[in-house]
XYZ file of C-alpha atoms in Angstrom:
494
model
C 99.236 125.115 109.445
C 98.169 126.882 111.521
C 100.361 128.881 114.428
C 101.365 128.386 117.593
C 99.053 131.994 118.715
C 96.270 131.029 117.059
C 95.369 128.168 118.207
C 95.857 128.706 121.824
C 94.401 131.859 121.783
C 91.608 132.096 119.258
C 90.646 135.639 118.631
C 86.411 135.605 119.498
C 84.623 136.835 116.923
C 82.850 139.335 117.077
C 82.159 141.036 113.838
C 78.568 142.020 112.946
C 77.437 142.322 109.211
C 77.901 145.454 107.009
C 75.166 146.830 106.468
C 74.927 147.999 102.886
C 75.008 151.661 102.863
C 75.897 152.561 106.379
C 78.264 155.556 106.859
C 81.462 155.783 108.932
C 84.750 158.812 108.946
C 86.859 155.786 108.746
C 86.859 152.299 107.038
C 90.172 150.439 108.104
C 90.926 147.909 105.809
C 93.095 144.894 107.945
C 92.398 143.582 111.155
C 95.923 143.323 111.730
C 98.225 145.124 114.428
C 98.683 147.661 112.074
C 94.251 148.274 111.698
C 93.168 147.566 115.240
C 95.647 150.517 116.384
C 94.912 152.804 114.053
C 91.178 151.912 114.947
C 91.400 152.391 118.674
C 93.374 155.647 118.280
C 90.896 157.046 115.408
C 87.340 155.480 117.359
C 89.080 156.627 121.039
C 89.275 160.876 118.896
C 85.696 160.015 118.630
C 86.086 158.962 114.929
C 82.864 156.729 113.448
C 85.120 153.671 112.643
C 84.985 150.314 110.934
C 87.380 147.775 110.280
C 86.584 145.326 107.513
C 88.580 142.022 107.389
C 88.545 139.870 104.486
C 89.176 136.488 106.944
C 89.586 136.883 110.682
C 91.195 139.361 113.242
C 94.452 137.795 112.754
C 94.149 135.955 110.291
C 97.219 136.612 108.370
C 101.075 138.800 109.146
C 100.361 139.377 112.720
C 99.146 135.732 113.902
C 101.799 134.318 111.986
C 104.756 136.958 113.098
C 106.808 135.905 116.370
C 105.854 138.843 118.167
C 109.206 140.870 118.804
C 108.807 143.744 120.696
C 112.438 144.777 120.026
C 114.689 147.760 118.706
C 117.360 145.317 117.978
C 116.488 144.010 114.859
C 119.204 141.964 113.006
C 121.309 144.715 111.031
C 118.138 147.090 109.884
C 120.000 150.176 110.952
C 123.526 149.498 109.424
C 121.632 148.544 106.809
C 119.329 152.694 106.835
C 122.716 153.857 107.957
C 124.094 153.311 104.311
C 120.689 154.029 102.306
C 119.856 157.275 104.137
C 122.550 158.735 106.609
C 122.264 159.129 110.804
C 118.926 161.569 110.382
C 117.152 158.570 109.294
C 118.056 156.029 111.667
C 117.223 158.193 114.609
C 113.848 159.005 113.530
C 113.228 154.921 112.483
C 114.091 154.056 116.205
C 112.356 157.721 117.508
C 109.560 155.486 115.530
C 110.118 152.293 117.004
C 110.719 153.251 120.665
C 107.148 155.040 120.559
C 105.535 152.067 118.940
C 106.889 150.153 121.890
C 106.294 152.227 124.564
C 102.725 152.679 123.470
C 101.640 148.939 123.369
C 103.229 148.602 126.870
C 101.637 150.956 128.421
C 97.949 150.225 126.409
C 98.648 146.258 127.663
C 100.307 147.785 131.514
C 96.669 149.185 131.534
C 94.714 146.496 130.650
C 96.154 144.328 133.251
C 97.922 141.641 130.284
C 101.369 139.627 130.558
C 104.272 141.033 129.323
C 108.368 139.703 129.012
C 110.858 141.324 129.689
C 113.893 139.594 127.379
C 117.012 140.732 125.864
C 117.338 140.953 122.142
C 120.315 139.366 120.669
C 121.517 139.365 116.932
C 124.314 137.081 116.463
C 126.359 135.563 113.736
C 127.247 132.303 113.074
C 130.801 132.031 111.034
C 133.197 135.206 110.867
C 131.747 136.376 108.045
C 128.708 138.020 109.867
C 131.121 140.153 112.813
C 131.611 142.566 110.561
C 127.980 142.977 109.991
C 127.446 142.884 114.189
C 130.197 145.593 114.667
C 128.908 147.869 112.166
C 124.674 147.765 113.350
C 126.324 148.089 116.727
C 128.333 151.375 115.688
C 124.574 152.657 113.678
C 123.133 151.213 116.737
C 124.842 153.533 119.612
C 124.735 156.655 117.170
C 121.028 156.249 117.218
C 121.340 156.283 121.088
C 119.935 152.576 121.606
C 122.704 150.846 124.239
C 123.532 148.019 122.338
C 127.188 146.241 123.079
C 128.668 143.052 122.502
C 128.163 139.508 124.539
C 129.628 137.232 124.989
C 127.459 133.984 126.499
C 124.558 134.848 125.085
C 123.288 130.898 125.826
C 122.252 129.523 122.833
C 123.852 125.502 122.719
C 125.720 126.109 119.540
C 129.057 127.653 118.550
C 128.674 131.147 117.087
C 131.115 134.055 116.480
C 130.134 137.021 117.980
C 127.254 138.782 119.130
C 125.041 141.448 120.384
C 122.917 142.344 122.754
C 119.760 145.180 123.497
C 118.953 144.809 127.510
C 114.956 145.580 128.374
C 113.353 144.453 125.471
C 110.345 141.881 125.399
C 108.425 139.984 124.217
C 104.357 139.550 123.268
C 101.285 136.515 122.292
C 100.369 138.392 119.531
C 96.672 136.923 119.172
C 96.222 138.165 123.282
C 97.266 141.325 122.275
C 94.106 141.630 119.250
C 92.243 140.883 121.375
C 92.723 143.110 123.762
C 92.910 146.176 121.153
C 89.700 144.713 119.809
C 87.630 144.761 122.880
C 88.979 148.543 123.679
C 87.738 149.714 119.382
C 84.679 147.807 120.025
C 84.510 149.947 123.528
C 84.972 153.241 121.829
C 82.110 152.589 119.376
C 83.523 151.060 116.625
C 82.281 148.394 114.216
C 84.464 145.092 112.791
C 83.090 143.266 109.752
C 84.753 139.969 109.276
C 84.488 137.717 105.890
C 84.106 140.566 104.454
C 86.611 142.028 101.309
C 87.230 144.747 100.202
C 87.312 145.109 96.127
C 87.205 148.360 95.270
C 87.328 152.598 96.603
C 86.234 155.126 94.459
C 87.089 158.786 95.206
C 84.867 161.438 94.826
C 84.027 163.509 97.172
C 84.398 161.369 99.922
C 84.831 157.460 99.135
C 82.694 154.880 98.679
C 83.889 151.227 99.668
C 82.865 148.056 97.854
C 82.892 145.173 99.613
C 81.118 141.693 99.388
C 78.858 142.330 101.569
C 77.880 146.343 100.026
C 78.985 149.463 99.695
C 79.873 151.732 102.380
C 80.563 155.578 101.981
C 83.514 156.869 104.815
C 85.385 159.692 104.246
C 88.710 158.338 104.746
C 90.314 155.041 103.798
C 92.962 153.025 105.763
C 95.054 149.897 104.158
C 96.228 147.986 106.104
C 96.891 144.310 104.344
C 100.389 143.566 104.703
C 100.776 145.071 100.946
C 98.529 147.222 100.103
C 94.859 146.146 98.105
C 93.812 148.376 95.112
C 97.466 149.661 94.403
C 96.963 152.634 92.311
C 99.767 153.389 94.233
C 102.591 150.881 92.239
C 103.818 150.194 96.377
C 103.351 146.538 94.539
C 106.670 147.502 92.321
C 109.173 149.027 95.653
C 108.169 146.109 98.074
C 109.587 142.745 98.001
C 107.309 139.243 99.421
C 108.606 137.193 101.446
C 107.883 134.084 102.785
C 109.365 132.130 106.245
C 108.187 129.357 108.613
C 108.565 129.009 111.986
C 107.557 125.398 114.292
C 106.806 125.517 118.387
C 108.733 122.350 120.103
C 108.491 120.770 123.162
C 112.022 120.974 124.819
C 113.390 118.645 127.782
C 115.610 120.663 129.595
C 116.386 124.611 130.403
C 115.207 126.329 127.335
C 117.161 129.997 126.318
C 116.151 132.951 127.710
C 116.908 135.248 125.337
C 115.116 136.860 121.981
C 117.760 135.752 119.023
C 118.699 136.617 115.279
C 120.676 135.144 112.904
C 122.640 138.022 110.974
C 123.778 135.548 108.701
C 123.203 132.088 107.055
C 121.605 129.762 108.155
C 118.507 132.341 109.336
C 117.200 131.529 112.587
C 114.790 133.160 114.787
C 114.901 131.745 118.705
C 112.641 132.784 121.316
C 110.375 131.205 123.887
C 106.793 131.123 124.786
C 104.357 130.214 127.784
C 102.237 127.126 125.753
C 99.185 125.868 127.853
C 101.205 122.092 128.656
C 104.462 124.255 129.134
C 107.191 126.416 128.173
C 107.986 126.214 124.678
C 111.010 126.786 122.024
C 109.807 128.851 118.379
C 112.091 128.777 116.137
C 112.240 130.245 112.746
C 113.929 130.684 109.577
C 114.431 130.354 105.723
C 112.994 132.563 104.476
C 112.460 132.976 100.161
C 111.053 135.252 98.048
C 107.419 133.834 97.869
C 106.326 131.955 94.789
C 110.490 130.895 94.158
C 111.124 127.928 95.557
C 111.066 124.358 94.731
C 109.702 122.638 97.602
C 108.186 124.882 100.614
C 108.028 121.676 102.527
C 111.825 121.050 102.899
C 112.274 124.031 103.824
C 110.337 123.433 107.018
C 111.968 120.296 107.294
C 114.923 121.269 107.104
C 114.246 123.667 110.837
C 113.084 120.230 112.435
C 116.092 118.758 111.873
C 118.532 121.692 112.839
C 116.368 121.787 116.607
C 116.684 117.928 116.898
C 120.621 118.458 116.379
C 121.202 121.982 118.816
C 118.160 120.605 120.779
C 117.719 116.735 121.543
C 114.477 115.390 121.966
C 112.773 118.488 120.340
C 109.314 117.738 119.378
C 107.400 120.266 116.993
C 103.741 121.113 118.068
C 103.038 123.563 115.359
C 104.467 124.483 112.103
C 103.290 127.768 110.553
C 104.338 130.784 108.080
C 104.140 134.084 107.949
C 104.639 136.584 104.927
C 106.528 140.151 104.926
C 107.272 143.243 102.549
C 110.723 144.292 102.312
C 110.686 148.225 100.886
C 113.078 148.034 98.357
C 113.845 151.896 100.304
C 114.363 149.968 103.569
C 111.948 152.267 105.236
C 107.935 151.452 105.860
C 106.077 152.963 104.123
C 103.662 155.018 105.617
C 100.478 158.058 104.130
C 98.531 158.983 101.719
C 98.360 157.860 98.260
C 98.850 160.584 95.859
C 96.082 159.774 93.580
C 93.693 160.244 96.538
C 94.157 163.727 97.875
C 94.446 162.672 100.881
C 91.656 160.172 101.577
C 93.318 157.469 100.880
C 96.249 155.946 103.782
C 98.489 153.183 103.274
C 100.937 151.287 106.359
C 103.580 148.479 104.599
C 107.157 146.994 104.141
C 107.879 146.801 108.072
C 110.163 143.852 106.590
C 109.527 141.425 109.676
C 109.605 144.242 111.990
C 105.578 144.643 112.479
C 105.070 144.782 116.332
C 107.048 148.349 116.317
C 106.362 149.519 113.417
C 102.677 148.062 113.045
C 101.671 150.091 115.887
C 104.250 153.365 114.739
C 102.350 153.446 111.938
C 99.200 153.427 113.773
C 100.135 156.000 115.843
C 101.640 157.971 112.308
C 97.797 157.296 110.441
C 95.487 158.253 113.398
C 97.755 161.695 114.058
C 97.930 161.905 109.627
C 93.878 161.823 109.927
C 93.389 163.711 113.292
C 95.472 166.710 112.481
C 97.784 165.620 115.759
C 101.299 164.005 113.534
C 104.336 162.750 115.879
C 107.222 164.717 115.730
C 109.503 162.220 114.338
C 106.402 160.971 111.753
C 107.450 164.573 109.716
C 111.456 164.365 110.791
C 110.823 160.614 109.360
C 109.509 161.866 105.975
C 112.072 164.465 105.952
C 115.012 161.782 106.358
C 114.350 158.562 104.284
C 114.292 161.153 101.080
C 113.232 158.572 97.973
C 116.309 155.926 98.039
C 116.690 152.418 97.346
C 115.820 153.123 92.471
C 118.914 150.135 92.611
C 117.014 147.893 94.427
C 113.700 148.541 93.152
C 114.792 148.075 89.771
C 116.682 144.801 90.403
C 112.909 143.375 92.147
C 111.572 144.558 89.402
C 113.991 142.679 86.785
C 113.594 139.142 88.945
C 109.660 140.089 89.032
C 110.464 139.938 84.996
C 112.004 137.367 85.157
C 110.198 135.294 86.657
C 107.010 136.151 85.198
C 108.778 135.521 81.378
C 109.816 131.933 82.608
C 106.062 131.074 84.751
C 104.681 131.886 81.127
C 107.317 129.438 78.895
C 107.278 127.266 81.432
C 103.489 126.306 81.726
C 103.081 126.806 77.848
C 105.502 123.573 77.849
C 103.926 121.462 79.947
C 101.532 119.430 79.315
C 98.276 119.660 81.963
C 98.342 115.788 84.261
C 94.986 113.921 83.425
C 95.657 113.264 88.151
C 98.375 114.343 90.333
C 99.448 112.607 93.295
C 98.109 113.560 96.964
C 99.636 116.714 98.146
C 100.887 118.057 94.754
C 100.289 121.245 92.704
C 100.899 120.978 88.702
C 100.788 124.444 86.432
C 100.493 123.074 82.601
C 98.865 124.492 78.915
C 95.049 122.696 78.558
C 94.530 124.017 75.222
C 95.847 127.736 74.735
C 95.421 128.571 78.301
C 98.093 128.362 81.813
C 95.989 126.219 84.065
C 96.829 124.571 87.392
C 95.826 121.295 88.899
C 96.071 120.121 92.816
C 94.961 117.426 94.841
C 94.346 117.686 98.701
C 92.446 115.512 101.175
C 91.591 114.101 98.027
C 89.918 116.573 95.869
C 91.318 117.288 92.975
C 90.946 121.339 91.850
C 91.612 122.643 88.107
C 91.386 126.370 87.853
C 93.097 129.460 86.290
C 97.455 129.374 86.658
C 97.268 133.319 85.796
C 97.340 135.948 88.815
C 94.104 137.926 89.663
C 96.058 140.865 90.130
C 99.274 141.041 87.057
C 98.930 137.639 85.378
C 102.207 136.365 86.817
C 101.985 132.167 86.479
C 101.391 130.687 90.002
C 103.623 127.822 91.625
C 102.798 124.895 94.318
C 103.060 125.722 97.455
C 104.064 122.375 98.694
C 104.110 123.150 102.435
C 101.115 125.015 102.657
C 99.088 123.669 99.945
C 98.796 126.469 98.149
C 99.398 128.771 94.750
C 101.218 131.401 95.612
C 102.623 134.139 92.882
C 106.110 134.842 92.550
C 105.673 138.118 91.451
C 104.074 140.460 94.098
C 102.860 137.668 96.724
C 99.232 137.467 96.093
C 98.603 132.981 97.410
C 95.276 131.524 96.666
C 94.417 128.487 98.342
C 94.006 124.964 96.054
C 90.035 125.584 95.077
C 91.348 129.411 94.048
C 90.031 130.996 96.830
C 92.537 134.340 97.948
C 94.544 134.031 101.046
C 96.363 136.934 100.556
C 97.977 139.289 98.849
C 97.239 142.676 96.264
C 95.185 140.674 95.099
C 91.459 141.307 95.254
C 89.474 138.618 93.002
C 89.295 134.796 93.123
C 91.203 132.553 90.986
C 88.324 130.840 88.309
C 87.819 127.593 88.866
C 87.579 124.936 86.087
C 85.443 122.401 85.463
C 87.875 118.602 84.754
C 88.281 117.632 81.074
């Protein structure tokens, strides 16, 4: 599954090999929007900065986003208002506005196109109207001109909608390409195919990678969910997977950016493609590793689009992983155990285009001594919160862990599996995973290398996904993403 963005604008490889023993002021781990924004700001400020990326630029969240640069974010503001109060909502809006303005200014200065759009949140049924009303009220109180909308241009019946004008949609791979150009022009170094394995904080930071060790003063973990998570972020985040398809559609397309507030979850926008404008349709999210057949969710999106946009023909299908924080607020700042040397940014709850840039501004400010005033307000306003949501999420994790081990112990591992199928079962006394992809049968440990969860087969992406904290591995056991840092053990077939 390759996203429309990475297929239509592959970011050229410009990484250089990491030389063991190199020294930098800062190492940024992760070459997505947060990582590259932070790196650009640090390099521009004169700090010697490197970016390490285990795969390639934009390989995870940013290259698979819907890329809406919007301050109307579903029902986020009303949710934050209930949990944290008005001050927190205003600080959150200021942070996202700063992220939006910085990115638009950056792209405009480099002659890159952005498309201004109205953003809409809509209700499919009357039950969703109360959520829309609460979101409108929270938005207006925070200074956003959100209002009720009538006909919003969609070809199916709605119960109601709210709108926010003057938002933007982008091509995220083009954004990453421009950020990378600027970073390298300011003397930054990019090391791709370089996985960080450990960080030791002792009079500086020793960063151990798959290509050797480097010494830096500070580290920024911009990896979706933090790797090396001694701060326990995995216990405060819920890993969610959702799906998207691009369609060629005969006739005119709706020109807004749309998101449903109630089931079925749907996200729509247009994008310029090589053969003309296409419609992007996303939705059907679920906790990672906790759905029997993600492939059926992709098929459901295709069928739904065909019903409402007759003649629609899909060209791309892909998925993305996002992290929902228990508090509702993004988690940005220094890890307590690191003495102010290791920083993280995570928990954007599917709104990484604004939150990711805001996090970069916040992190760079913390490292250079120029913290934005809204960052301090956000810290003060948000508070701890989220304890009930975190407790509930961790009870679900504990339940998934127990059921996964019991299920694996109850099944014997079959000798053969069908093409595209993955099965977990017992081989001797251990849980083992076996799959067949492209005619090749692979047998690997079924135990996630992060915290020992039993993996589940993802039949849409042909991957092994952990239902505990969202680590993912390909059929041969190689790590794809998540808090894990090690591949699965490969086993010889009996």
